[in-house]
Coordinates of C-alpha atoms in Angstrom, one line a residue:
M2 CA -25.2 205.6 153.2
L3 CA -22.1 204.1 154.6
R4 CA -21.7 200.6 155.9
A5 CA -19.1 200.7 158.7
L6 CA -17.0 198.4 160.8
A7 CA -15.5 199.6 164.1
V8 CA -12.5 197.8 165.4
D9 CA -11.2 198.3 169.0
D10 CA -10.1 195.8 171.7
E11 CA -11.4 198.0 174.5
K12 CA -15.1 197.3 175.0
P13 CA -16.1 200.8 176.3
S14 CA -14.4 202.5 173.5
L15 CA -15.9 200.2 170.9
E16 CA -19.4 200.7 172.3
E17 CA -19.0 204.5 172.4
L18 CA -17.8 204.5 168.8
L19 CA -20.6 202.3 167.6
Y20 CA -23.1 204.6 169.4
L21 CA -21.7 207.7 167.6
L22 CA -21.6 206.0 164.2
N23 CA -25.2 204.7 164.4
A24 CA -26.3 208.2 165.4
D25 CA -25.0 209.7 162.2
P26 CA -27.6 209.8 159.4
R27 CA -25.0 209.0 156.8
V28 CA -24.2 205.6 158.3
A29 CA -26.6 202.9 157.2
S30 CA -25.1 200.2 159.5
A31 CA -22.2 199.9 162.0
E32 CA -20.9 196.7 163.5
G33 CA -18.0 196.0 165.8
A34 CA -15.0 193.7 166.0
S35 CA -12.9 193.4 169.2
D36 CA -9.6 192.7 167.5
A37 CA -7.9 192.9 164.1
T38 CA -8.1 189.1 163.4
E39 CA -11.9 189.2 163.9
A40 CA -12.0 192.3 161.7
L41 CA -10.0 190.7 158.9
R42 CA -12.4 187.7 158.8
R43 CA -15.3 190.1 158.6
I44 CA -13.6 192.1 155.8
N45 CA -12.9 188.9 153.9
R46 CA -16.6 188.1 153.9
A47 CA -17.4 191.6 152.8
I48 CA -14.9 191.4 149.9
E49 CA -16.4 188.0 148.8
S50 CA -19.9 189.5 149.1
G51 CA -18.9 192.2 146.6
P52 CA -19.5 196.0 146.8
D53 CA -23.2 195.6 146.5
G54 CA -23.6 192.5 148.5
P55 CA -25.4 192.1 151.8
E56 CA -22.1 191.9 153.8
A57 CA -20.3 194.8 152.1
I58 CA -18.2 197.3 154.2
D59 CA -17.4 200.7 152.9
V60 CA -15.2 202.0 155.7
V61 CA -13.3 200.6 158.7
F62 CA -12.9 202.8 161.9
L63 CA -9.7 201.3 163.3
D64 CA -7.9 201.6 166.6
I65 CA -4.1 201.3 166.4
H66 CA -2.9 199.8 169.7
M67 CA -4.5 196.3 170.0
A68 CA -3.3 193.0 171.3
G69 CA -1.8 190.8 168.6
L70 CA -2.2 192.2 165.1
D71 CA -2.4 196.0 165.5
G72 CA -4.3 198.6 163.4
L73 CA -1.4 199.5 161.2
D74 CA -0.7 195.9 160.5
L75 CA -4.3 195.4 159.5
A76 CA -4.3 198.5 157.3
R77 CA -1.1 197.2 155.5
L78 CA -2.9 193.9 154.8
L79 CA -5.8 195.7 153.4
T80 CA -3.6 197.4 150.8
G81 CA -3.2 193.9 149.3
F82 CA -6.9 193.7 148.5
A83 CA -8.2 194.5 145.1
R84 CA -11.1 196.6 146.5
P85 CA -10.3 197.4 150.1
P86 CA -12.7 199.4 152.3
L87 CA -11.7 202.9 153.3
V88 CA -9.8 203.3 156.6
V89 CA -10.3 205.9 159.3
F90 CA -7.9 205.5 162.3
V91 CA -9.4 206.3 165.7
T92 CA -6.7 206.3 168.4
A93 CA -5.5 207.9 171.6
H94 CA -1.9 208.2 170.1
E95 CA -0.8 211.2 168.0
G96 CA 2.5 209.7 166.9
F97 CA 1.3 207.4 164.1
A98 CA -0.4 209.9 161.8
V99 CA 2.4 209.8 159.2
Q100 CA 2.3 206.0 158.9
A101 CA -1.5 206.2 158.8
F102 CA -1.6 208.6 155.9
D103 CA 1.2 206.7 154.1
L104 CA -1.4 203.8 154.2
K105 CA -3.9 206.1 152.5
A106 CA -6.1 206.6 155.5
V107 CA -9.1 208.8 155.0
D108 CA -8.7 210.5 158.4
Y109 CA -7.0 210.3 161.8
V110 CA -9.3 210.9 164.7
L111 CA -8.0 211.2 168.3
K112 CA -9.6 209.8 171.4
P113 CA -11.7 210.8 173.3
V114 CA -13.8 211.0 170.2
R115 CA -15.9 214.1 169.7
R116 CA -19.1 213.8 167.8
E117 CA -18.3 216.8 165.5
R118 CA -14.8 215.4 164.7
L119 CA -16.2 211.9 163.9
A120 CA -18.9 213.5 161.7
E121 CA -16.1 215.2 159.6
A122 CA -14.4 211.8 159.2
I123 CA -17.7 210.2 158.1
R124 CA -18.2 213.1 155.6
R125 CA -14.8 212.5 154.1
A126 CA -15.4 208.8 153.8
A127 CA -18.8 209.3 152.2
Q128 CA -17.4 211.8 149.7
L129 CA -14.6 209.5 148.7
R130 CA -16.9 206.5 148.4
D131 CA -19.3 208.4 146.3
T132 CA -16.7 210.0 144.0
A133 CA -14.5 206.9 143.5
P134 CA -14.3 206.0 139.8
P135 CA -15.6 202.6 138.8
I136 CA -12.9 200.0 138.7
P137 CA -12.4 198.8 135.1
V138 CA -12.9 195.2 134.4
H139 CA -9.9 193.5 132.6
E140 CA -9.5 190.0 131.3
P141 CA -6.9 188.4 133.4
D142 CA -3.5 188.2 131.8
P143 CA -1.9 184.7 132.4
D144 CA 1.6 186.3 132.1
Q145 CA 1.0 188.9 134.9
I146 CA -0.6 189.0 138.3
P147 CA -2.0 192.3 139.7
V148 CA -0.8 193.4 143.2
E149 CA -2.0 196.3 145.3
L150 CA 0.5 198.7 146.9
G151 CA -0.7 201.8 148.7
G152 CA -3.8 202.1 146.5
V153 CA -1.9 201.6 143.2
T154 CA -2.3 198.4 141.2
R155 CA 0.9 197.0 139.7
F156 CA 1.2 194.1 137.3
V157 CA 4.0 191.7 138.2
A158 CA 5.3 189.4 135.4
V159 CA 4.9 185.8 136.5
D160 CA 8.3 184.9 134.9
D161 CA 10.0 187.4 137.3
I162 CA 8.7 185.6 140.4
T163 CA 11.4 183.4 141.9
H164 CA 9.4 181.8 144.7
V165 CA 6.2 182.2 146.6
E166 CA 5.8 182.0 150.4
A167 CA 2.6 181.0 152.2
Q168 CA 1.3 183.5 154.8
G169 CA -2.0 182.1 156.0
D170 CA -4.7 182.8 153.4
Y171 CA -2.2 185.1 151.6
A172 CA 0.9 184.5 149.5
R173 CA 4.0 186.6 149.3
L174 CA 5.5 186.8 145.8
H175 CA 9.2 187.2 145.7
T176 CA 11.0 188.8 142.7
P177 CA 14.5 190.2 142.3
Q178 CA 13.0 193.7 142.8
G179 CA 11.1 193.0 146.0
S180 CA 8.1 191.1 147.3
H181 CA 4.3 191.6 147.1
L182 CA 1.5 190.2 149.3
V183 CA -1.6 188.9 147.5
R184 CA -4.8 187.4 148.9
I185 CA -4.5 184.1 147.1
P186 CA -3.8 180.8 148.9
L187 CA -0.6 179.0 148.0
S188 CA -2.5 175.9 146.9
T189 CA -4.4 178.0 144.3
L190 CA -1.1 179.4 142.9
E191 CA 0.4 176.0 142.8
E192 CA -2.4 174.7 140.7
R193 CA -2.6 177.8 138.5
W194 CA 1.2 177.9 137.8
R195 CA 2.2 174.3 137.7
A196 CA 2.3 174.4 133.9
R197 CA 4.6 177.4 134.1
G198 CA 7.3 175.5 136.0
F199 CA 6.4 176.3 139.6
V200 CA 6.7 173.3 142.0
R201 CA 5.9 172.9 145.7
I202 CA 9.1 172.2 147.7
H203 CA 7.6 172.7 151.2
R204 CA 4.2 173.3 152.7
R205 CA 5.2 177.0 152.8
H206 CA 7.0 177.4 149.5
L207 CA 6.6 177.2 145.7
V208 CA 9.7 177.8 143.6
A209 CA 10.0 178.6 139.9
L210 CA 12.3 175.9 138.4
R211 CA 13.9 178.5 136.0
H212 CA 15.2 180.4 139.0
V213 CA 16.7 177.5 140.9
G214 CA 20.5 178.0 140.8
E215 CA 21.6 175.1 143.0
L216 CA 20.3 171.9 144.6
R217 CA 22.1 171.3 147.9
L218 CA 22.4 168.1 149.9
D219 CA 23.9 168.3 153.4
A220 CA 23.7 165.6 156.1
G221 CA 20.5 164.3 154.7
T222 CA 18.8 167.6 154.3
V223 CA 17.9 169.1 150.9
S224 CA 17.7 172.8 150.0
V225 CA 17.7 174.9 146.9
L226 CA 19.3 178.3 146.1
V227 CA 16.9 180.7 144.5
G228 CA 18.8 183.8 143.6
S229 CA 20.6 184.6 146.9
V230 CA 17.9 182.8 149.1
E231 CA 18.3 179.3 150.4
L232 CA 15.0 177.4 150.9
Q233 CA 14.5 174.1 152.7
V234 CA 13.0 171.2 150.7
S235 CA 10.8 168.8 152.6
R236 CA 11.5 165.1 152.3
R237 CA 8.2 164.4 150.6
H238 CA 9.0 166.9 147.8
A239 CA 12.8 166.2 147.4
R240 CA 12.6 163.4 144.9
E241 CA 10.1 165.1 142.6
L242 CA 12.1 168.3 142.7
R243 CA 15.3 166.5 141.8
D244 CA 13.7 164.7 138.9
L245 CA 12.1 167.8 137.5
L246 CA 15.4 169.7 137.7
M247 CA 17.2 166.8 136.0
R248 CA 14.6 166.7 133.2
R249 CA 14.9 170.4 132.8
T250 CA 18.6 170.3 132.3
T251 CA 18.5 167.4 129.8
S252 CA 15.6 168.6 127.7

């Protein structure tokens, strides 16, 4: 029995989709969200509840064109979760199927939604949910951080991370090879990695001292060069950063 979340910013479409979902015997429960932001809050609660918790969600039926954060944006964010729900796109637009399946969507259902076509999407979601292998439990490695990309878990070496950028409740890890979005607040990473030489330079940024190439002062403003990226240093963090860099070079 699937626990479903339907997301659509058009009320009649959302009500119709919820009616069809609740009518399917394989759906234990279906609730709605009127935009992607509301859906993301609901999914966060589901993740925190755990796969067997009272607020768990197995599959999200997701419209694409919505005001603000659209369905593709939300699906991309979900790839950063350790155990994201399955995604079925339900849309009036045919042109986004390639992007949808690149994001590991279970199915792509066109509006107006036919009962038989939605039933096939539900069948696929139920089959995937029931046949998914259990996720092995590993002891966390302090030298690595797991990141999710397109359903694949990769392990990024902490020493390779040059700086970290806050993005709401998420953090973007920057390395010379690229960047990765993780669902960890910047404040948590600051506390966790302080002993590894990461220091806050701005409300939005942590930097790894080992990767700081230059400290720049220009007309009263302070910045650092991390690789080829220049980052602004706030006034409240400038003195601490300068002291730490000086101690690092003289130790």
